[in-house]
PDB file of C-alpha atoms in Angstrom:
ATOM      1  CA  MET A   1       6.063   9.116  13.668  1.00 88.00           C
ATOM      2  CA  ILE A   2       2.513   8.120  14.649  1.00 96.00           C
ATOM      3  CA  GLN A   3       0.195   9.603  12.030  1.00 96.00           C
ATOM      4  CA  PHE A   4      -3.145   8.298  13.300  1.00 96.00           C
ATOM      5  CA  GLN A   5      -4.292   6.602  16.479  1.00 96.00           C
ATOM      6  CA  LYS A   6      -7.787   5.709  17.568  1.00 94.00           C
ATOM      7  CA  GLU A   7      -8.935   2.876  19.794  1.00 88.00           C
ATOM      8  CA  ASN A   8      -7.359  -0.314  18.351  1.00 92.00           C
ATOM      9  CA  ILE A   9      -5.763   1.287  15.264  1.00 96.00           C
ATOM     10  CA  THR A  10      -2.338   2.911  15.079  1.00 98.00           C
ATOM     11  CA  VAL A  11      -0.748   4.136  11.842  1.00 98.00           C
ATOM     12  CA  PHE A  12       2.971   4.911  11.705  1.00 98.00           C
ATOM     13  CA  GLN A  13       4.308   7.277   9.049  1.00 98.00           C
ATOM     14  CA  SER A  14       7.810   7.229   7.617  1.00 97.00           C
ATOM     15  CA  ALA A  15       9.759  10.394   6.849  1.00 96.00           C
ATOM     16  CA  LEU A  16      10.179   8.995   3.327  1.00 97.00           C
ATOM     17  CA  TYR A  17       7.323   9.353   0.837  1.00 96.00           C
ATOM     18  CA  VAL A  18       4.706   9.533   3.637  1.00 97.00           C
ATOM     19  CA  THR A  19       4.812   5.720   3.672  1.00 98.00           C
ATOM     20  CA  THR A  20       2.535   4.108   6.255  1.00 98.00           C
ATOM     21  CA  SER A  21       2.510   1.023   8.447  1.00 98.00           C
ATOM     22  CA  ALA A  22      -0.853   0.240  10.031  1.00 98.00           C
ATOM     23  CA  ILE A  23      -1.230  -1.777  13.234  1.00 98.00           C
ATOM     24  CA  ILE A  24      -4.603  -3.205  14.267  1.00 97.00           C
ATOM     25  CA  GLN A  25      -5.133  -4.930  17.608  1.00 95.00           C
ATOM     26  CA  THR A  26      -7.653  -7.644  18.462  1.00 92.00           C
ATOM     27  CA  ASN A  27      -8.045  -9.784  21.581  1.00 89.00           C
ATOM     28  CA  ASN A  28      -5.893 -12.560  20.149  1.00 91.00           C
ATOM     29  CA  ALA A  29      -3.903 -11.043  17.310  1.00 95.00           C
ATOM     30  CA  VAL A  30      -1.994  -8.021  16.062  1.00 97.00           C
ATOM     31  CA  ILE A  31      -2.204  -7.221  12.354  1.00 97.00           C
ATOM     32  CA  MET A  32       0.342  -5.006  10.626  1.00 98.00           C
ATOM     33  CA  THR A  33       0.922  -3.772   7.083  1.00 98.00           C
ATOM     34  CA  ASP A  34       4.233  -3.136   5.310  1.00 98.00           C
ATOM     35  CA  PRO A  35       6.734  -2.279   8.098  1.00 97.00           C
ATOM     36  CA  ASN A  36       9.020   0.437   6.695  1.00 95.00           C
ATOM     37  CA  TRP A  37      11.384   2.449   5.915  1.00 94.00           C
ATOM     38  CA  LEU A  38      14.395   3.710   7.873  1.00 97.00           C
ATOM     39  CA  PRO A  39      16.115   1.499  10.474  1.00 97.00           C
ATOM     40  CA  THR A  40      15.093   3.753  13.384  1.00 97.00           C
ATOM     41  CA  GLU A  41      11.498   3.770  12.128  1.00 98.00           C
ATOM     42  CA  VAL A  42      11.354  -0.012  11.872  1.00 98.00           C
ATOM     43  CA  GLU A  43      12.811  -0.247  15.396  1.00 97.00           C
ATOM     44  CA  GLU A  44      10.132   2.142  16.688  1.00 97.00           C
ATOM     45  CA  ILE A  45       7.425  -0.006  15.120  1.00 98.00           C
ATOM     46  CA  LYS A  46       9.047  -3.132  16.567  1.00 97.00           C
ATOM     47  CA  ASP A  47       9.194  -1.578  20.058  1.00 97.00           C
ATOM     48  CA  TYR A  48       5.513  -0.710  19.800  1.00 97.00           C
ATOM     49  CA  ILE A  49       4.658  -4.262  18.709  1.00 97.00           C
ATOM     50  CA  ASN A  50       6.667  -5.717  21.588  1.00 96.00           C
ATOM     51  CA  LYS A  51       4.705  -3.608  24.085  1.00 96.00           C
ATOM     52  CA  ILE A  52       1.304  -4.779  22.889  1.00 96.00           C
ATOM     53  CA  ILE A  53       1.893  -8.289  21.560  1.00 96.00           C
ATOM     54  CA  GLY A  54       1.849 -10.327  24.784  1.00 94.00           C
ATOM     55  CA  ASP A  55       0.895 -13.869  23.754  1.00 94.00           C
ATOM     56  CA  LYS A  56      -0.958 -12.686  20.636  1.00 95.00           C
ATOM     57  CA  GLN A  57      -0.031 -13.823  17.134  1.00 96.00           C
ATOM     58  CA  LEU A  58       1.454 -11.192  14.813  1.00 98.00           C
ATOM     59  CA  TYR A  59       0.212 -11.117  11.220  1.00 98.00           C
ATOM     60  CA  ILE A  60       1.755  -8.955   8.498  1.00 98.00           C
ATOM     61  CA  ILE A  61      -0.199  -8.080   5.376  1.00 98.00           C
ATOM     62  CA  TYR A  62       2.074  -7.105   2.507  1.00 98.00           C
ATOM     63  CA  THR A  63       0.128  -4.884   0.129  1.00 98.00           C
ATOM     64  CA  HIS A  64       2.635  -5.490  -2.693  1.00 98.00           C
ATOM     65  CA  SER A  65       6.295  -6.321  -3.275  1.00 97.00           C
ATOM     66  CA  ASP A  66       7.874  -2.913  -3.947  1.00 96.00           C
ATOM     67  CA  PHE A  67      11.077  -2.919  -1.922  1.00 96.00           C
ATOM     68  CA  ASP A  68      10.020  -0.015   0.298  1.00 95.00           C
ATOM     69  CA  HIS A  69       7.057  -2.071   1.524  1.00 97.00           C
ATOM     70  CA  ILE A  70       9.028  -5.233   2.382  1.00 97.00           C
ATOM     71  CA  ILE A  71      12.122  -3.471   3.707  1.00 97.00           C
ATOM     72  CA  GLY A  72      11.271  -4.197   7.369  1.00 97.00           C
ATOM     73  CA  SER A  73      10.313  -7.825   6.892  1.00 96.00           C
ATOM     74  CA  GLY A  74      13.425  -9.277   8.494  1.00 96.00           C
ATOM     75  CA  ALA A  75      12.674  -7.516  11.776  1.00 97.00           C
ATOM     76  CA  PHE A  76       9.593  -9.672  12.397  1.00 97.00           C
ATOM     77  CA  PRO A  77      10.537 -13.345  11.900  1.00 95.00           C
ATOM     78  CA  GLU A  78       7.729 -14.502  14.196  1.00 95.00           C
ATOM     79  CA  ALA A  79       4.974 -13.036  12.018  1.00 97.00           C
ATOM     80  CA  LYS A  80       2.565 -14.990   9.869  1.00 98.00           C
ATOM     81  CA  VAL A  81       2.619 -13.391   6.437  1.00 98.00           C
ATOM     82  CA  ILE A  82      -0.432 -12.652   4.284  1.00 98.00           C
ATOM     83  CA  ALA A  83       0.030 -11.673   0.639  1.00 98.00           C
ATOM     84  CA  SER A  84      -1.266 -12.329  -2.852  1.00 98.00           C
ATOM     85  CA  LYS A  85      -0.437 -15.409  -4.902  1.00 98.00           C
ATOM     86  CA  GLU A  86       1.498 -13.167  -7.313  1.00 98.00           C
ATOM     87  CA  PHE A  87       3.531 -11.767  -4.406  1.00 98.00           C
ATOM     88  CA  ASP A  88       4.378 -15.309  -3.315  1.00 97.00           C
ATOM     89  CA  GLU A  89       5.357 -16.360  -6.848  1.00 97.00           C
ATOM     90  CA  ASN A  90       7.307 -13.201  -7.669  1.00 96.00           C
ATOM     91  CA  PRO A  91      10.219 -14.215  -9.927  1.00 95.00           C
ATOM     92  CA  ASP A  92      12.195 -11.117  -8.924  1.00 94.00           C
ATOM     93  CA  LYS A  93      12.549 -11.776  -5.187  1.00 96.00           C
ATOM     94  CA  GLU A  94      16.328 -11.477  -5.241  1.00 95.00           C
ATOM     95  CA  GLU A  95      16.113  -8.212  -7.151  1.00 95.00           C
ATOM     96  CA  SER A  96      13.871  -6.774  -4.419  1.00 94.00           C
ATOM     97  CA  ILE A  97      16.429  -7.673  -1.764  1.00 96.00           C
ATOM     98  CA  GLU A  98      19.234  -6.187  -3.857  1.00 97.00           C
ATOM     99  CA  ARG A  99      17.309  -2.918  -4.073  1.00 96.00           C
ATOM    100  CA  ILE A 100      17.063  -2.838  -0.271  1.00 97.00           C
ATOM    101  CA  LYS A 101      20.796  -3.477   0.059  1.00 96.00           C
ATOM    102  CA  ASN A 102      21.596  -0.812  -2.534  1.00 97.00           C
ATOM    103  CA  PHE A 103      19.362   1.681  -0.724  1.00 97.00           C
ATOM    104  CA  ASP A 104      21.119   1.047   2.584  1.00 97.00           C
ATOM    105  CA  GLN A 105      24.537   1.272   0.927  1.00 97.00           C
ATOM    106  CA  LYS A 106      23.660   4.564  -0.745  1.00 97.00           C
ATOM    107  CA  TYR A 107      22.591   6.211   2.506  1.00 97.00           C
ATOM    108  CA  TYR A 108      25.054   4.434   4.859  1.00 98.00           C
ATOM    109  CA  LEU A 109      22.280   2.716   6.794  1.00 97.00           C
ATOM    110  CA  ASN A 110      22.799  -0.156   9.223  1.00 97.00           C
ATOM    111  CA  ARG A 111      19.950  -2.431  10.248  1.00 97.00           C
ATOM    112  CA  SER A 112      19.672  -4.781  13.214  1.00 95.00           C
ATOM    113  CA  TYR A 113      18.245  -7.492  10.966  1.00 96.00           C
ATOM    114  CA  MET A 114      18.917  -9.023   7.572  1.00 94.00           C
ATOM    115  CA  PRO A 115      16.497  -7.920   4.829  1.00 93.00           C
ATOM    116  CA  ILE A 116      14.553 -10.906   3.518  1.00 96.00           C
ATOM    117  CA  TYR A 117      11.807 -11.472   0.997  1.00 97.00           C
ATOM    118  CA  PRO A 118       8.781 -12.516   3.073  1.00 97.00           C
ATOM    119  CA  THR A 119       7.733 -16.161   3.043  1.00 97.00           C
ATOM    120  CA  VAL A 120       3.965 -16.193   2.635  1.00 98.00           C
ATOM    121  CA  ASP A 121       1.961 -18.286   5.096  1.00 98.00           C
ATOM    122  CA  ILE A 122      -1.530 -17.307   3.934  1.00 98.00           C
ATOM    123  CA  VAL A 123      -1.764 -16.935   0.163  1.00 98.00           C
ATOM    124  CA  VAL A 124      -4.608 -14.886  -1.314  1.00 98.00           C
ATOM    125  CA  SER A 125      -5.538 -16.469  -4.630  1.00 98.00           C
ATOM    126  CA  GLU A 126      -8.956 -14.975  -5.349  1.00 97.00           C
ATOM    127  CA  ASP A 127     -11.180 -11.972  -4.729  1.00 97.00           C
ATOM    128  CA  GLY A 128     -13.427 -12.269  -1.718  1.00 97.00           C
ATOM    129  CA  GLN A 129     -11.151 -14.697   0.114  1.00 98.00           C
ATOM    130  CA  LYS A 130     -11.711 -14.310   3.850  1.00 97.00           C
ATOM    131  CA  LEU A 131      -9.796 -14.867   7.044  1.00 97.00           C
ATOM    132  CA  ASP A 132     -11.560 -14.821  10.432  1.00 94.00           C
ATOM    133  CA  LEU A 133      -9.470 -13.756  13.396  1.00 91.00           C
ATOM    134  CA  ASP A 134     -11.086 -13.486  16.781  1.00 82.00           C
ATOM    135  CA  SER A 135     -14.080 -11.175  16.325  1.00 87.00           C
ATOM    136  CA  LEU A 136     -13.014  -9.681  13.002  1.00 93.00           C
ATOM    137  CA  THR A 137     -13.088 -10.769   9.388  1.00 96.00           C
ATOM    138  CA  MET A 138     -10.531  -9.817   6.764  1.00 97.00           C
ATOM    139  CA  THR A 139     -11.723  -9.869   3.156  1.00 98.00           C
ATOM    140  CA  PHE A 140      -9.084  -9.706   0.444  1.00 98.00           C
ATOM    141  CA  TYR A 141      -9.200  -8.440  -3.122  1.00 98.00           C
ATOM    142  CA  LYS A 142      -6.435  -8.616  -5.687  1.00 98.00           C
ATOM    143  CA  ALA A 143      -5.295  -5.153  -6.755  1.00 98.00           C
ATOM    144  CA  PRO A 144      -2.996  -5.268  -9.805  1.00 98.00           C
ATOM    145  CA  GLY A 145      -2.031  -2.214 -11.829  1.00 97.00           C
ATOM    146  CA  HIS A 146       0.469  -0.402  -9.647  1.00 98.00           C
ATOM    147  CA  THR A 147       2.289  -3.731  -9.464  1.00 97.00           C
ATOM    148  CA  ASN A 148       0.926  -7.083 -10.575  1.00 97.00           C
ATOM    149  CA  ASP A 149       0.801  -8.438  -7.005  1.00 97.00           C
ATOM    150  CA  GLY A 150      -1.193  -5.756  -5.181  1.00 98.00           C
ATOM    151  CA  LEU A 151      -3.689  -6.599  -2.455  1.00 98.00           C
ATOM    152  CA  PHE A 152      -6.657  -4.744  -0.938  1.00 98.00           C
ATOM    153  CA  THR A 153      -7.809  -5.743   2.559  1.00 98.00           C
ATOM    154  CA  VAL A 154     -11.102  -4.871   4.230  1.00 98.00           C
ATOM    155  CA  ILE A 155     -11.281  -5.472   7.987  1.00 97.00           C
ATOM    156  CA  GLU A 156     -14.728  -5.753   9.519  1.00 96.00           C
ATOM    157  CA  PRO A 157     -16.488  -4.800  11.728  1.00 94.00           C
ATOM    158  CA  TYR A 158     -13.840  -2.070  12.092  1.00 95.00           C
ATOM    159  CA  GLY A 159     -14.681  -0.632   8.663  1.00 96.00           C
ATOM    160  CA  LEU A 160     -11.014  -0.489   7.604  1.00 97.00           C
ATOM    161  CA  PHE A 161      -9.876  -0.354   3.994  1.00 98.00           C
ATOM    162  CA  LEU A 162      -6.132  -1.036   3.605  1.00 98.00           C
ATOM    163  CA  SER A 163      -5.583   0.188   0.047  1.00 98.00           C
ATOM    164  CA  GLY A 164      -1.828  -0.139  -0.480  1.00 97.00           C
ATOM    165  CA  ASP A 165      -0.483   2.203  -3.150  1.00 98.00           C
ATOM    166  CA  TYR A 166      -3.933   3.335  -4.276  1.00 98.00           C
ATOM    167  CA  LEU A 167      -6.307   6.119  -3.163  1.00 98.00           C
ATOM    168  CA  SER A 168      -3.605   8.454  -1.873  1.00 97.00           C
ATOM    169  CA  GLU A 169      -3.898  12.221  -1.612  1.00 97.00           C
ATOM    170  CA  ILE A 170      -0.104  12.435  -1.990  1.00 96.00           C
ATOM    171  CA  GLU A 171       0.366  10.319  -5.117  1.00 97.00           C
ATOM    172  CA  PHE A 172      -1.630  10.201  -8.334  1.00 97.00           C
ATOM    173  CA  PRO A 173      -1.834   6.689  -9.857  1.00 97.00           C
ATOM    174  CA  PHE A 174       1.625   5.181 -10.338  1.00 98.00           C
ATOM    175  CA  ILE A 175       1.095   2.600 -13.097  1.00 97.00           C
ATOM    176  CA  PHE A 176       4.084   0.259 -12.980  1.00 96.00           C
ATOM    177  CA  SER A 177       2.357  -2.926 -14.116  1.00 95.00           C
ATOM    178  CA  SER A 178      -0.708  -2.434 -16.345  1.00 95.00           C
ATOM    179  CA  TYR A 179      -2.960   0.499 -17.262  1.00 96.00           C
ATOM    180  CA  LYS A 180      -5.981  -1.736 -17.878  1.00 96.00           C
ATOM    181  CA  ASP A 181      -5.425  -3.576 -14.603  1.00 97.00           C
ATOM    182  CA  TYR A 182      -5.161  -0.257 -12.777  1.00 97.00           C
ATOM    183  CA  VAL A 183      -8.493   0.907 -14.216  1.00 97.00           C
ATOM    184  CA  ASN A 184     -10.124  -2.369 -13.171  1.00 97.00           C
ATOM    185  CA  THR A 185      -8.617  -2.117  -9.690  1.00 98.00           C
ATOM    186  CA  ILE A 186      -9.977   1.397  -9.173  1.00 98.00           C
ATOM    187  CA  ASN A 187     -13.386   0.127 -10.274  1.00 98.00           C
ATOM    188  CA  LYS A 188     -12.952  -2.673  -7.740  1.00 98.00           C
ATOM    189  CA  ALA A 189     -12.143  -0.088  -5.062  1.00 98.00           C
ATOM    190  CA  GLU A 190     -15.377   1.724  -5.923  1.00 98.00           C
ATOM    191  CA  ASN A 191     -17.322  -1.529  -5.503  1.00 97.00           C
ATOM    192  CA  ILE A 192     -15.632  -2.122  -2.152  1.00 98.00           C
ATOM    193  CA  LEU A 193     -16.821   1.286  -0.971  1.00 97.00           C
ATOM    194  CA  LEU A 194     -20.323   0.457  -2.163  1.00 96.00           C
ATOM    195  CA  ASN A 195     -20.497  -3.040  -0.686  1.00 95.00           C
ATOM    196  CA  HIS A 196     -18.668  -2.599   2.624  1.00 97.00           C
ATOM    197  CA  GLN A 197     -19.275  -0.147   5.448  1.00 96.00           C
ATOM    198  CA  ILE A 198     -15.896   1.585   5.140  1.00 98.00           C
ATOM    199  CA  THR A 199     -15.225   4.158   7.861  1.00 97.00           C
ATOM    200  CA  THR A 200     -11.417   4.412   7.656  1.00 98.00           C
ATOM    201  CA  LEU A 201      -9.140   4.452   4.609  1.00 98.00           C
ATOM    202  CA  ILE A 202      -5.457   3.695   5.228  1.00 98.00           C
ATOM    203  CA  PRO A 203      -3.332   4.122   2.080  1.00 98.00           C
ATOM    204  CA  GLY A 204       0.249   2.918   1.696  1.00 98.00           C
ATOM    205  CA  HIS A 205       1.362   6.508   1.084  1.00 98.00           C
ATOM    206  CA  GLY A 206      -0.501   9.498   2.431  1.00 97.00           C
ATOM    207  CA  THR A 207      -2.885  10.339   5.216  1.00 97.00           C
ATOM    208  CA  THR A 208      -5.370   8.061   6.934  1.00 98.00           C
ATOM    209  CA  THR A 209      -8.859   9.503   6.649  1.00 98.00           C
ATOM    210  CA  GLN A 210     -12.273   8.858   8.174  1.00 97.00           C
ATOM    211  CA  ILE A 211     -13.977  11.567   6.111  1.00 97.00           C
ATOM    212  CA  GLN A 212     -16.312   9.980   3.581  1.00 97.00           C
ATOM    213  CA  GLN A 213     -16.133  12.940   1.209  1.00 97.00           C
ATOM    214  CA  GLU A 214     -12.342  12.703   1.197  1.00 98.00           C
ATOM    215  CA  ILE A 215     -12.418   8.979   0.441  1.00 98.00           C
ATOM    216  CA  GLU A 216     -14.778   9.644  -2.469  1.00 97.00           C
ATOM    217  CA  ARG A 217     -12.628  12.549  -3.656  1.00 97.00           C
ATOM    218  CA  ARG A 218      -9.533  10.355  -3.817  1.00 98.00           C
ATOM    219  CA  LEU A 219     -11.431   7.717  -5.762  1.00 98.00           C
ATOM    220  CA  ASN A 220     -12.794  10.309  -8.188  1.00 97.00           C
ATOM    221  CA  CYS A 221      -9.355  11.894  -8.666  1.00 96.00           C
ATOM    222  CA  SER A 222      -7.920   8.509  -9.644  1.00 97.00           C
ATOM    223  CA  LYS A 223     -10.819   7.820 -12.025  1.00 97.00           C
ATOM    224  CA  TYR A 224     -10.469  11.258 -13.620  1.00 96.00           C
ATOM    225  CA  TYR A 225      -6.725  10.901 -14.065  1.00 96.00           C
ATOM    226  CA  LEU A 226      -6.969   7.440 -15.604  1.00 96.00           C
ATOM    227  CA  ASN A 227      -9.716   8.558 -17.972  1.00 94.00           C
ATOM    228  CA  GLN A 228      -7.918  11.725 -19.071  1.00 94.00           C
ATOM    229  CA  LEU A 229      -4.573   9.989 -19.472  1.00 93.00           C
ATOM    230  CA  LEU A 230      -5.577   8.499 -22.821  1.00 90.00           C
ATOM    231  CA  ARG A 231      -6.475  11.866 -24.312  1.00 88.00           C
ATOM    232  CA  ASP A 232      -4.021  14.142 -22.499  1.00 86.00           C
ATOM    233  CA  ASN A 233      -2.348  16.840 -24.591  1.00 84.00           C
ATOM    234  CA  GLY A 234      -0.544  18.399 -21.660  1.00 83.00           C
ATOM    235  CA  GLU A 235      -3.541  19.642 -19.690  1.00 88.00           C
ATOM    236  CA  LEU A 236      -3.077  17.056 -16.947  1.00 93.00           C
ATOM    237  CA  VAL A 237       0.158  18.671 -15.784  1.00 94.00           C
ATOM    238  CA  SER A 238      -1.737  21.709 -14.489  1.00 92.00           C
ATOM    239  CA  TYR A 239      -4.313  19.494 -12.808  1.00 94.00           C
ATOM    240  CA  LEU A 240      -1.667  17.343 -11.132  1.00 95.00           C
ATOM    241  CA  SER A 241       0.276  20.408  -9.997  1.00 94.00           C
ATOM    242  CA  ARG A 242      -2.828  21.694  -8.226  1.00 93.00           C
ATOM    243  CA  GLU A 243      -3.906  18.403  -6.673  1.00 93.00           C
ATOM    244  CA  TYR A 244      -0.601  16.845  -5.611  1.00 94.00           C
ATOM    245  CA  PRO A 245       1.874  18.930  -3.588  1.00 93.00           C
ATOM    246  CA  PHE A 246       4.969  16.957  -4.643  1.00 95.00           C
ATOM    247  CA  PHE A 247       4.180  16.677  -8.340  1.00 95.00           C
ATOM    248  CA  GLU A 248       7.478  18.309  -9.354  1.00 94.00           C
ATOM    249  CA  GLY A 249       9.233  15.207  -8.098  1.00 94.00           C
ATOM    250  CA  MET A 250       6.807  12.893  -9.898  1.00 94.00           C
ATOM    251  CA  LYS A 251       6.736  14.295 -13.437  1.00 93.00           C
ATOM    252  CA  GLY A 252       8.698  11.388 -14.831  1.00 95.00           C
ATOM    253  CA  ILE A 253       6.107   8.930 -13.518  1.00 96.00           C
ATOM    254  CA  HIS A 254       3.318  10.866 -15.243  1.00 95.00           C
ATOM    255  CA  THR A 255       5.233  10.676 -18.540  1.00 94.00           C
ATOM    256  CA  ALA A 256       5.760   6.928 -18.098  1.00 95.00           C
ATOM    257  CA  ASN A 257       2.061   6.516 -17.256  1.00 95.00           C
ATOM    258  CA  LYS A 258       1.077   8.144 -20.560  1.00 92.00           C
ATOM    259  CA  GLU A 259       3.322   5.790 -22.500  1.00 91.00           C
ATOM    260  CA  MET A 260       1.959   2.740 -20.705  1.00 91.00           C
ATOM    261  CA  ALA A 261      -1.665   3.819 -21.191  1.00 91.00           C
ATOM    262  CA  ASN A 262      -1.141   4.442 -24.908  1.00 86.00           C
ATOM    263  CA  GLN A 263       0.668   1.133 -25.376  1.00 84.00           C
ATOM    264  CA  ALA A 264      -2.290  -0.655 -23.775  1.00 79.00           C
ATOM    265  CA  TYR A 265      -4.434   0.329 -26.741  1.00 73.00           C
ATOM    266  CA  VAL A 266      -1.952  -0.120 -29.563  1.00 61.00           C
ATOM    267  CA  LEU A 267      -3.435  -2.619 -32.038  1.00 46.00           C
TER     268      LEU A 267
END
């Protein structure tokens, strides 16, 4: 289940949708993103946390409120939660919990904890907001477009970019909230890469990479897709089939993306 491990960084990978949970250790804290998916996977992450936590404080960064990213929240009641203002003010909190319960019912899954919508302790309300922990600094950027409550986190001096459901080699842009916001967020990601010394990209779905050319390729693929989406006459299907190995299971999302992009520019 461990996808990537180097020094103070460990990334767990779920069997479902190549969903990741990153764990970063400092002298006084442990930082985690989006504990997920299956009960046994959440328990494995919890066991790992218990081995390393000692008297350190656990922080969980929620990259956004999709139910697959908050599904493990109830397993870590001691954590201090970091998320965007929009995540905190989400009017559909109960719906998110219902989706978790429906998922578990559908697949006959039992959990050792009750699913809960995370209570946010540290609310990110603006781009560039910082949090200093021990010897590291976390800088946050709002990242709407996939959902309206997305959050980017840069952790320095480790050079980490926690990108949530953006910049994946597994998924092309999934635009569930706003096409224009998604375009702006990808531009924001480009500025982050220009203005921070990023050495490691950890997406919410897909593979962690420390290869600069791969990080740039993922950015450029997203930019190309978003640009072509407005003028696509069917050519993008071939492109997506080549670039994304599971595109057959994602065709409906591409169709919905086209509708959302076109609606964004309807007068």
